[in-house]
Coordinates of C-alpha atoms in Angstrom, one line a residue:
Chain A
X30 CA -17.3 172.4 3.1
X31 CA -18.5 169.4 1.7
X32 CA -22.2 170.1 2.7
X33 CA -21.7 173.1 0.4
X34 CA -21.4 171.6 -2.8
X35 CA -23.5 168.6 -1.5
X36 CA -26.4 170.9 -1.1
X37 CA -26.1 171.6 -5.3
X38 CA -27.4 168.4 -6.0
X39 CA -31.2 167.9 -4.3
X40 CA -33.5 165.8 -4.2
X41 CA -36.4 163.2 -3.9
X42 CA -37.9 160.9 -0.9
X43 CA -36.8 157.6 -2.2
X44 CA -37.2 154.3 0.0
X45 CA -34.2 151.9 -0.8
X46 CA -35.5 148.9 -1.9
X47 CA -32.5 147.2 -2.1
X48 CA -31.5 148.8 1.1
X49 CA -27.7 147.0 2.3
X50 CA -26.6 145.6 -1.1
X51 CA -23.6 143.5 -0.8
X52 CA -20.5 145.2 -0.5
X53 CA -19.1 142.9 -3.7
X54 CA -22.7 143.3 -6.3
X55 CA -22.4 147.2 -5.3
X56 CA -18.1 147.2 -6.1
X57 CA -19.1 145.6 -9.4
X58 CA -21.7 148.1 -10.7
X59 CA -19.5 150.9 -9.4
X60 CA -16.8 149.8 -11.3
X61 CA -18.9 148.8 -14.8
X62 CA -20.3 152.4 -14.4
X63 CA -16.9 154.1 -13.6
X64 CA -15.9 152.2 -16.7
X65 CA -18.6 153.6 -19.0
X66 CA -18.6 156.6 -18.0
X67 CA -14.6 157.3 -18.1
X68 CA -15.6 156.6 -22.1
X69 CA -17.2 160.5 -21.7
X70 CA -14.7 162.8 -23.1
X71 CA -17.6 165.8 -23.1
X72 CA -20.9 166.5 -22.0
X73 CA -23.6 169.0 -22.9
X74 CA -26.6 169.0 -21.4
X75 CA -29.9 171.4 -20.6
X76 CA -31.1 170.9 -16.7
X77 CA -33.9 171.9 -14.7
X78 CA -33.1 172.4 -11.2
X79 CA -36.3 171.8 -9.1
X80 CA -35.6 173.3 -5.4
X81 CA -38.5 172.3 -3.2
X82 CA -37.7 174.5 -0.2
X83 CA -39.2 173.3 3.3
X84 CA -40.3 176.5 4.2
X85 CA -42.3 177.6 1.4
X86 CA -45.2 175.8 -0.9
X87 CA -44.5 176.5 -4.1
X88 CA -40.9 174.7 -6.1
X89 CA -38.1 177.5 -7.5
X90 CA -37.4 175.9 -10.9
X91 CA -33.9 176.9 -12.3
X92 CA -33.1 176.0 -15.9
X93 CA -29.8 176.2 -18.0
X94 CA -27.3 173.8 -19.3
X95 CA -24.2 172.3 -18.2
X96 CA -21.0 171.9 -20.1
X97 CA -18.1 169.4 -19.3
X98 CA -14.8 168.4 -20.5
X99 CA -12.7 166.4 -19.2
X100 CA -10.0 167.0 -17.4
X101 CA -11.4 170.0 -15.6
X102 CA -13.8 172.2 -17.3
X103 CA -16.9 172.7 -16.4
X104 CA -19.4 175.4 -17.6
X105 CA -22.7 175.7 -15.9
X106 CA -25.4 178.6 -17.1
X107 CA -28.2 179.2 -15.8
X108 CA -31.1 181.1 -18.4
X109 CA -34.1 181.4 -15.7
X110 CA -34.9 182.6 -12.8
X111 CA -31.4 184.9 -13.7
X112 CA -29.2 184.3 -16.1
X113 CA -25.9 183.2 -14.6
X114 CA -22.9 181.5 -16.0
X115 CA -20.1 179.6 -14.2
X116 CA -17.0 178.6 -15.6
X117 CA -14.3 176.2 -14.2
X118 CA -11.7 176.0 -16.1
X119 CA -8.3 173.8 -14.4
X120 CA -7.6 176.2 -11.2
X121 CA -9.7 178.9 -12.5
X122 CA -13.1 180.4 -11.9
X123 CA -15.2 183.0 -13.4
X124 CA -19.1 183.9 -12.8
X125 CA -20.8 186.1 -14.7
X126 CA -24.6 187.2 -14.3
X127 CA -26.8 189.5 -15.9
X128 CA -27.9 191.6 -13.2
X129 CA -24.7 192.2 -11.7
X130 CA -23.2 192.6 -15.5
X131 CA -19.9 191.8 -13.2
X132 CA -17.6 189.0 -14.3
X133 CA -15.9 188.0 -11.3
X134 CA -12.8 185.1 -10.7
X135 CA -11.7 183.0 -8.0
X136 CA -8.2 181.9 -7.7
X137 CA -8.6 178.2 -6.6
X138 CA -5.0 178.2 -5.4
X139 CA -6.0 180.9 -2.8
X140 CA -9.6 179.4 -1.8
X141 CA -9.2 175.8 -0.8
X142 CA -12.3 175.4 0.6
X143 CA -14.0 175.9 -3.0
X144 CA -11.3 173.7 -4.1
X145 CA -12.6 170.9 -2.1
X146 CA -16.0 171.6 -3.5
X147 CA -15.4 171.9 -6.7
X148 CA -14.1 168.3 -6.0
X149 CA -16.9 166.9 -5.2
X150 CA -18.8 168.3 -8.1
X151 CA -16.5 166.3 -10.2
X152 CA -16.5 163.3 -8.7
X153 CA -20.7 163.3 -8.8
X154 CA -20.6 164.0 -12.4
X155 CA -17.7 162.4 -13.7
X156 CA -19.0 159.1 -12.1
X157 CA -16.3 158.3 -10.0
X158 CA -18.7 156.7 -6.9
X159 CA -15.9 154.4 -6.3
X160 CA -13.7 157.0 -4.3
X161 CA -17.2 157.9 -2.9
X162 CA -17.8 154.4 -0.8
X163 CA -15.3 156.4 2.1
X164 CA -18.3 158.6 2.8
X165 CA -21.5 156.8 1.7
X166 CA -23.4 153.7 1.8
X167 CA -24.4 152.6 -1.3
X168 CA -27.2 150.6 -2.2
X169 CA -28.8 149.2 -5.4
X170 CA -32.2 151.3 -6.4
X171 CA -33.3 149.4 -9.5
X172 CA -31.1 147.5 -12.4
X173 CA -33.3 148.4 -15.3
X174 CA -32.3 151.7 -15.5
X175 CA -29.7 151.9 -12.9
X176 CA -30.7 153.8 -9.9
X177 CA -28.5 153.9 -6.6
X178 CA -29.2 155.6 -3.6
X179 CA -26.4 157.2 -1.6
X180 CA -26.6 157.5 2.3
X181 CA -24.1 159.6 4.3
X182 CA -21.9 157.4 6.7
X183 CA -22.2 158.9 10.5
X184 CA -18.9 160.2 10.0
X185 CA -19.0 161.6 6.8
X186 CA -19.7 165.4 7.2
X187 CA -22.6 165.3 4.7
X188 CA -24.1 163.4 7.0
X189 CA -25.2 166.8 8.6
X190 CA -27.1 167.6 6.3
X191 CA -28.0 165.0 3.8
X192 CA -30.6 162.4 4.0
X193 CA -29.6 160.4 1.3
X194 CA -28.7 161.2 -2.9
X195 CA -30.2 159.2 -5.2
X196 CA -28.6 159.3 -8.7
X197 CA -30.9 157.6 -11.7
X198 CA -28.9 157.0 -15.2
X199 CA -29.7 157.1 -18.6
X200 CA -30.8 153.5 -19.8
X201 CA -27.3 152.9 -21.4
X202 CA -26.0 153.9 -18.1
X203 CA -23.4 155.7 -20.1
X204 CA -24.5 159.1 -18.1
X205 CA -26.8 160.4 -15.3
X206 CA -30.6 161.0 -16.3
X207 CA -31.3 162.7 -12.7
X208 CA -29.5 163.6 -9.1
X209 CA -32.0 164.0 -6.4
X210 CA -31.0 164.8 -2.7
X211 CA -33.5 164.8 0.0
X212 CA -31.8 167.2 3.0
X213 CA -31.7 166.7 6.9
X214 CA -34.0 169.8 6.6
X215 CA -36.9 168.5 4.9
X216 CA -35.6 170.3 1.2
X217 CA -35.4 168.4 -1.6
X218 CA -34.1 169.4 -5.2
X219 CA -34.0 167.3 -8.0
X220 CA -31.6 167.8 -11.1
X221 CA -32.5 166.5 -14.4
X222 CA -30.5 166.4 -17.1
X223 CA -32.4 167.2 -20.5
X224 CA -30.9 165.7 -24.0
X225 CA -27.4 165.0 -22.7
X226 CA -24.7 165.0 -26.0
X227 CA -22.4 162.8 -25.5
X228 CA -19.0 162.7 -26.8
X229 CA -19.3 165.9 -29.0
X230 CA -17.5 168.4 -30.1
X231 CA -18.3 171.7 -27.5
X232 CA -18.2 175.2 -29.1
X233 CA -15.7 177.6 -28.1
X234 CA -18.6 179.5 -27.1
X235 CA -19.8 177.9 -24.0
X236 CA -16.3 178.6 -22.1
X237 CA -17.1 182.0 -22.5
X238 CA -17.9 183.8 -19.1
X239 CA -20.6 186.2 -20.1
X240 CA -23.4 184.7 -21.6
Chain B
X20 CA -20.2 197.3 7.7
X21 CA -17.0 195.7 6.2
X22 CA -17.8 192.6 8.4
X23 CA -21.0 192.5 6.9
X24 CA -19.4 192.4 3.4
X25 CA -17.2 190.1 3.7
X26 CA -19.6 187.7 5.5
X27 CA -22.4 188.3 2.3
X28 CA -19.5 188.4 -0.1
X29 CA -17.6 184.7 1.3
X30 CA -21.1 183.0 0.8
X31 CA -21.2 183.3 -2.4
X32 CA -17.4 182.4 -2.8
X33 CA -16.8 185.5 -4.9
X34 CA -13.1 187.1 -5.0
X35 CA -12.0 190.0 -6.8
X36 CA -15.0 191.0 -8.5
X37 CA -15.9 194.4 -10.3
X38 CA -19.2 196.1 -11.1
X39 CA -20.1 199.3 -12.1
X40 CA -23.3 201.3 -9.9
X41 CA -25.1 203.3 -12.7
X42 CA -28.7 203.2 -12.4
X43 CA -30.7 199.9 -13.3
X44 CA -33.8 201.2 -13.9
X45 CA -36.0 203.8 -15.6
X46 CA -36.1 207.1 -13.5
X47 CA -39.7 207.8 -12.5
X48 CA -41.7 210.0 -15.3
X49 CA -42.8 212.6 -13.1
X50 CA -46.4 214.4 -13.7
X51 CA -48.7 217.0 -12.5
X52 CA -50.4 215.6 -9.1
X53 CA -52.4 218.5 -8.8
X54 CA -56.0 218.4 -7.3
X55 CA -54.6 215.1 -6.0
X56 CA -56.4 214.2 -2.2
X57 CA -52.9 212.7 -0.3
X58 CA -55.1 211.2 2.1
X59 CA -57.1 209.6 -0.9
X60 CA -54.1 208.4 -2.2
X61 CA -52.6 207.0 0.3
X62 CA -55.6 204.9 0.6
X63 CA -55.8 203.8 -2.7
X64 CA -51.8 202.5 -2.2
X65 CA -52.7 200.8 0.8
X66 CA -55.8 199.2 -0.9
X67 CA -54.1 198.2 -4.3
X68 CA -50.8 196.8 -2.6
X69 CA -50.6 192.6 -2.0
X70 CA -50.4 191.9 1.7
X71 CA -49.4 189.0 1.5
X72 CA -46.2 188.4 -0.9
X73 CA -44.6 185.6 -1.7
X74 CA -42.2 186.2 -4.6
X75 CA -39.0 185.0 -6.3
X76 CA -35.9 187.8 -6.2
X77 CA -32.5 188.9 -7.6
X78 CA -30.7 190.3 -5.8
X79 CA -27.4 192.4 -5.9
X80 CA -25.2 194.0 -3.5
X81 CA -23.2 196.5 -4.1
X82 CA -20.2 198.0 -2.4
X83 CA -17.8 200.7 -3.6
X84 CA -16.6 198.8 -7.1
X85 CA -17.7 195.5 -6.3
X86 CA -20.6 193.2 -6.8
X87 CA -22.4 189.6 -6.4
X88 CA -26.0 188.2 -7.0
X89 CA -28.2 186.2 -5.2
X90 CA -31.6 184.4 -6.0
X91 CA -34.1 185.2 -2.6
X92 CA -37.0 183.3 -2.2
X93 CA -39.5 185.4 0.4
X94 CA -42.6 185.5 1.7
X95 CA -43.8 188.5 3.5
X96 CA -46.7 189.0 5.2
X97 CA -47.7 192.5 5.7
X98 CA -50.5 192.9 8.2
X99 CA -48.7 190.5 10.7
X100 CA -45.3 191.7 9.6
X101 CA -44.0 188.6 9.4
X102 CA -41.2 187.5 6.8
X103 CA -39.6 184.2 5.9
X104 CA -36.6 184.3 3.3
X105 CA -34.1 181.6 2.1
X106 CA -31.5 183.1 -0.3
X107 CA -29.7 180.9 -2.6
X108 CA -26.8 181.5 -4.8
X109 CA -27.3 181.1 -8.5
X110 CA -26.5 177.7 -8.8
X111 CA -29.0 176.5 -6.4
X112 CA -26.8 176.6 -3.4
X113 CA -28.9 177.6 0.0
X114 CA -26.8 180.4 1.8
X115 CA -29.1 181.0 4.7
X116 CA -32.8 180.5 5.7
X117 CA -34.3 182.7 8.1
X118 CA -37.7 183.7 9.4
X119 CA -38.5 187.0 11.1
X120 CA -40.8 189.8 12.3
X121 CA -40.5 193.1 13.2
X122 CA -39.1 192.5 16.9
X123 CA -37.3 189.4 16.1
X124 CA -35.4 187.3 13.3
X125 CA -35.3 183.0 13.7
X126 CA -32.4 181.5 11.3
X127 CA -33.5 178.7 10.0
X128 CA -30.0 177.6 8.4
X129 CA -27.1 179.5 7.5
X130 CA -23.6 178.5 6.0
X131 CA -21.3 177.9 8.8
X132 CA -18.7 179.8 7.3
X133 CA -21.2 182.8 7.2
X134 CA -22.3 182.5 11.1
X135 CA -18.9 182.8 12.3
X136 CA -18.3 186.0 10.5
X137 CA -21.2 188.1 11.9
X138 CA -24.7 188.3 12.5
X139 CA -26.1 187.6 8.7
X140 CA -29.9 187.3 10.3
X141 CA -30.0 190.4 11.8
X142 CA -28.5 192.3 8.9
X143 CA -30.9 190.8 6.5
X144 CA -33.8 191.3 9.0
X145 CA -33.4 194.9 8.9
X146 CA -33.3 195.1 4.9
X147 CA -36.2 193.1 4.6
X148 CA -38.1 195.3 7.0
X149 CA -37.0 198.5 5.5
X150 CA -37.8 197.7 1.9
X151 CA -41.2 195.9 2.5
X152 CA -42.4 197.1 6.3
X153 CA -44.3 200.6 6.5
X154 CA -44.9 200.5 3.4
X155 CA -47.8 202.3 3.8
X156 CA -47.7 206.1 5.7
X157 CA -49.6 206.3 8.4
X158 CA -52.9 208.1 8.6
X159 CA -51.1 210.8 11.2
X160 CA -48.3 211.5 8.9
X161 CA -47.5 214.8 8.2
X162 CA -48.4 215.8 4.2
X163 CA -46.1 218.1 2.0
X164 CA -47.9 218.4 -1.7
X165 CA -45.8 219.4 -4.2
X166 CA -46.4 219.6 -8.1
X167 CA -44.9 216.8 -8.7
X168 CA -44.9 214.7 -5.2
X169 CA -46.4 214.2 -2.5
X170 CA -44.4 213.5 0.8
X171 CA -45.7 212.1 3.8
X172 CA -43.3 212.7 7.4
X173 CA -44.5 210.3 10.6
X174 CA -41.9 209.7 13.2
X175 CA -40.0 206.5 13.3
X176 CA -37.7 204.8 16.0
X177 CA -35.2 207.6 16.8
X178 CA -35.9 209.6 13.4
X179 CA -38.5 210.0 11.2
X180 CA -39.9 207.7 8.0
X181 CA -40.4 209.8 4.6
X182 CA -42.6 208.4 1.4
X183 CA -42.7 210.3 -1.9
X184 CA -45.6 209.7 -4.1
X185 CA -45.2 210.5 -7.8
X186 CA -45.1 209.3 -11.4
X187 CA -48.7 208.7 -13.8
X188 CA -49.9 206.0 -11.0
X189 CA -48.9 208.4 -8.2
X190 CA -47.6 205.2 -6.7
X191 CA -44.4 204.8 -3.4
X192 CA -41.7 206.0 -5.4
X193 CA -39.2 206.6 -2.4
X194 CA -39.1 205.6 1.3
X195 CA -36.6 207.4 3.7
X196 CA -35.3 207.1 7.1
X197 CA -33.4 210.1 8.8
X198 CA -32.4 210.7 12.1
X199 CA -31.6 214.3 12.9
X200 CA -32.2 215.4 8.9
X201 CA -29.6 213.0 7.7
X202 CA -30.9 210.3 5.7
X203 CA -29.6 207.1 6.6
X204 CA -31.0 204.8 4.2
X205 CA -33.5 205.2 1.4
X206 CA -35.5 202.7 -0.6
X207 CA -36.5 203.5 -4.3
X208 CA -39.4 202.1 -5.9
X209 CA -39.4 202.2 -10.2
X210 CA -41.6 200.3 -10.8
X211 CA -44.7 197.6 -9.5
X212 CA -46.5 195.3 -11.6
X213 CA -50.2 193.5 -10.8
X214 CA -50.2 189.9 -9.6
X215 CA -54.0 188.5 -9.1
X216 CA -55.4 192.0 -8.9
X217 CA -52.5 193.5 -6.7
X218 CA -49.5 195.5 -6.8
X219 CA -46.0 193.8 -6.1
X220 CA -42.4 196.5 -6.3
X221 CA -40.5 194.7 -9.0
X222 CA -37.7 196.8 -9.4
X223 CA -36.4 199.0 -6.4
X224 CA -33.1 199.7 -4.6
X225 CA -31.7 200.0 -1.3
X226 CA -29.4 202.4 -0.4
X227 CA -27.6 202.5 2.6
X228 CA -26.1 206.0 3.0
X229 CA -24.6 205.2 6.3
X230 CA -22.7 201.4 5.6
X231 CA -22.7 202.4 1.7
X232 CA -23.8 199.4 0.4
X233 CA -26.6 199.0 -1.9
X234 CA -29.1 196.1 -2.5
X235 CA -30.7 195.9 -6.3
X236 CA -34.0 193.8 -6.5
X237 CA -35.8 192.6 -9.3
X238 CA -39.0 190.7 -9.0
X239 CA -38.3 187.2 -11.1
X240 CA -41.4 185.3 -10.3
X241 CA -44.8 184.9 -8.2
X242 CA -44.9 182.0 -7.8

């Protein structure tokens, strides 16, 4: 199930070029960035979602914005192709979208499986990479910004279908500029995050299900 | 059919959900086709329609009171009749990936979870080739002219394929399949829009009288 949420975050052909950084320089920047970003109370931020899809020539570009709150609230609306909101909110989940008009919940007590995904989307953008070192290699991209590049261990189950994650921050490194995951199937998607607030104040508003 | 649900409805992680099923779209205007030539028209369709369409989709399913949406990425190729399709879930999440003709359908990738719960490829196969195969009558087809439509009757598989021309543009407004006068799925076409000179459905609906599920398609994007 891991691959499931994995396969949110896509991504771009990048060659390490710090390829096998030291287990002790990679702990260090994993723990100055764990401590930055555990200063990020909320986030707001737009995104375009570029999905470059193996089997077809042209990208499908999503766009929207993403809400967090820490501990455990996530919103995530899409405006285009469809507009699409999910909200996580503790245990629970609602989706919304415009052509179904339906608003729909899942109960995370009775779906486990999403509960482990919804995990993993927490742990990518909350910036906890530490707990992450179980199931990747991490290496050193660049300093200046910070870039790191995340390769699936051959036991980790993303493994089988993940190339590698590459995750570039903001030049304060206090949050991430981009996400970019190159798949074992040739797709790549790339996630930018556009104008990220930091730190402010979210309007009632965005936890609302239907947009 | 209630496998085929709940293999559609578990990929996109979707529990307890509620929808409504009243019509989507503008009904057809229907006017006078009189002193229309069927086999003129039929042409003219044939000529005007893209045959080769690679286009962004919504998608929703529908059965009894309940609902979920999908983003479909296809290409279809109609004078091979050839397809290739990846469906994602809003959030960007691939579900499946398959590729297909009329005889045969490839997966490309589906969600484990979906594969052990039924044959998703085949199901999805079939859709795709009843909304956007034949789309065309043949030139054998048997013609019916009414005021307001035309319908064309060719035999298909164990039944027979129906198309209804009508509306200002006199354009497919309906496709049907029946086997022994019972119609077991129908497609309905409101409304096409040009892309580089040719026609592409934008809005049109599936309905499955047999399984009673309906699909809902919008055309998103060309791109």
């Amino acid at each position: 199930m891991k691959k499931f949420i994995l396969l949110l975050f896509i991504t771009l052909n990048i060659t390490p070029l710090y390829a096998g950084t030291p287990a002790k320089e990679i702990d260090t920047i994993l723990g100055a960035l764990q401590e930055k970003m555990a200063k990020v109370s909320t986030i707001q931020t737009d995104f375009i979602q570029e999905k470059n899809l193996a089997l077809f020539k042209a990208k499908l570009i999503l766009k929207g914005k993403i809400y967090i709150q820490k501990p455990g609230m996530l919103a995530w609306r899409v405006f285009s192709p469809l507009r699409y909101t999910l909200i996580i909110s503790g245990s629970n989940i609602s989706q919304w979208d415009e052509d179904s008009k339906a608003v729909q919940s899942v109960s995370m007590a009775r779906n486990p499986s999403f509960q482990v995904a919804i995990d993993q989307m927490q742990n990518w953008f909350s910036g906890t990479y530490k707990a992450m070192q179980g199931d990747y290699d991490i290496n050193l991209i660049s300093q200046h910004p910070l870039k790191l590049e995340f390769v699936p261990k051959e036991k980790s189950l993303a493994r089988n279908f993940i190339q590698r994650v590459a995750v570039l921050f903001q030049t304060d490194d206090q949050y991430i500029k981009e996400i970019n995951i190159l798949e074992k199937s040739g797709d790549q998607t790339l996630l930018k995050f556009i104008n990220p607030q930091l730190n402010q104040i979210i309007s009632p508003q965005a936890w609302e299900v239907k947009a | 059919m209630i496998t085929r649900f709940k293999l559609i409805f578990l990929a996109l992680i979707i529990l307890c959900g509620s929808g409504c099923s009243s019509l989507p779209f503008k009904n057809i205007d229907y006017v006078s086709l009189d002193g229309l030539n069927p086999n003129a028209l039929r042409q003219e369709f044939q000529e005007q329609l893209a045959q080769n369409l690679e286009i962004i989709n919504s998608i929703v399913f529908q059965y009894k009171w309940q609902s979920f949406s999908a983003l479909g990425y296809t290409q279809i190729d109609l004078k091979s009749d050839t397809f290739r399709v990846s469906c994602l879930s809003p959030v960007g999440i691939k579900l499946f990936e398959l590729t297909g003709d009329r005889q045969e359908v490839k997966p490309i990738f589906v969600l484990k979870e979906l594969l052990q719960r039924g044959d998703l490829p085949r199901a999805v196969g079939e859709d795709i080739r009843r909304i956007y195969f034949d789309f065309t009558p043949l030139p054998v087809a048997k013609i019916e002219s009414e005021k307001y439509k035309i319908t064309f009757t060719q035999p298909s598989g164990k039944g027979e394929l129906q198309y209804v021309f009508a509306g200002k543009n006199h354009w497919l407004v309906e496709k049907h399949y029946l086997e022994k006068k019972h119609k077991l799925w129908s497609v309905y076409y409101y409304d096409y829009e040009l892309h580089n000179g040719k026609l592409y459905p934008t809005n049109l609906i599936l309905k499955h009288h047999r399984f009673g599920y309906n699909l809902i398609i919008r055309l998103k994007e060309v791109p």
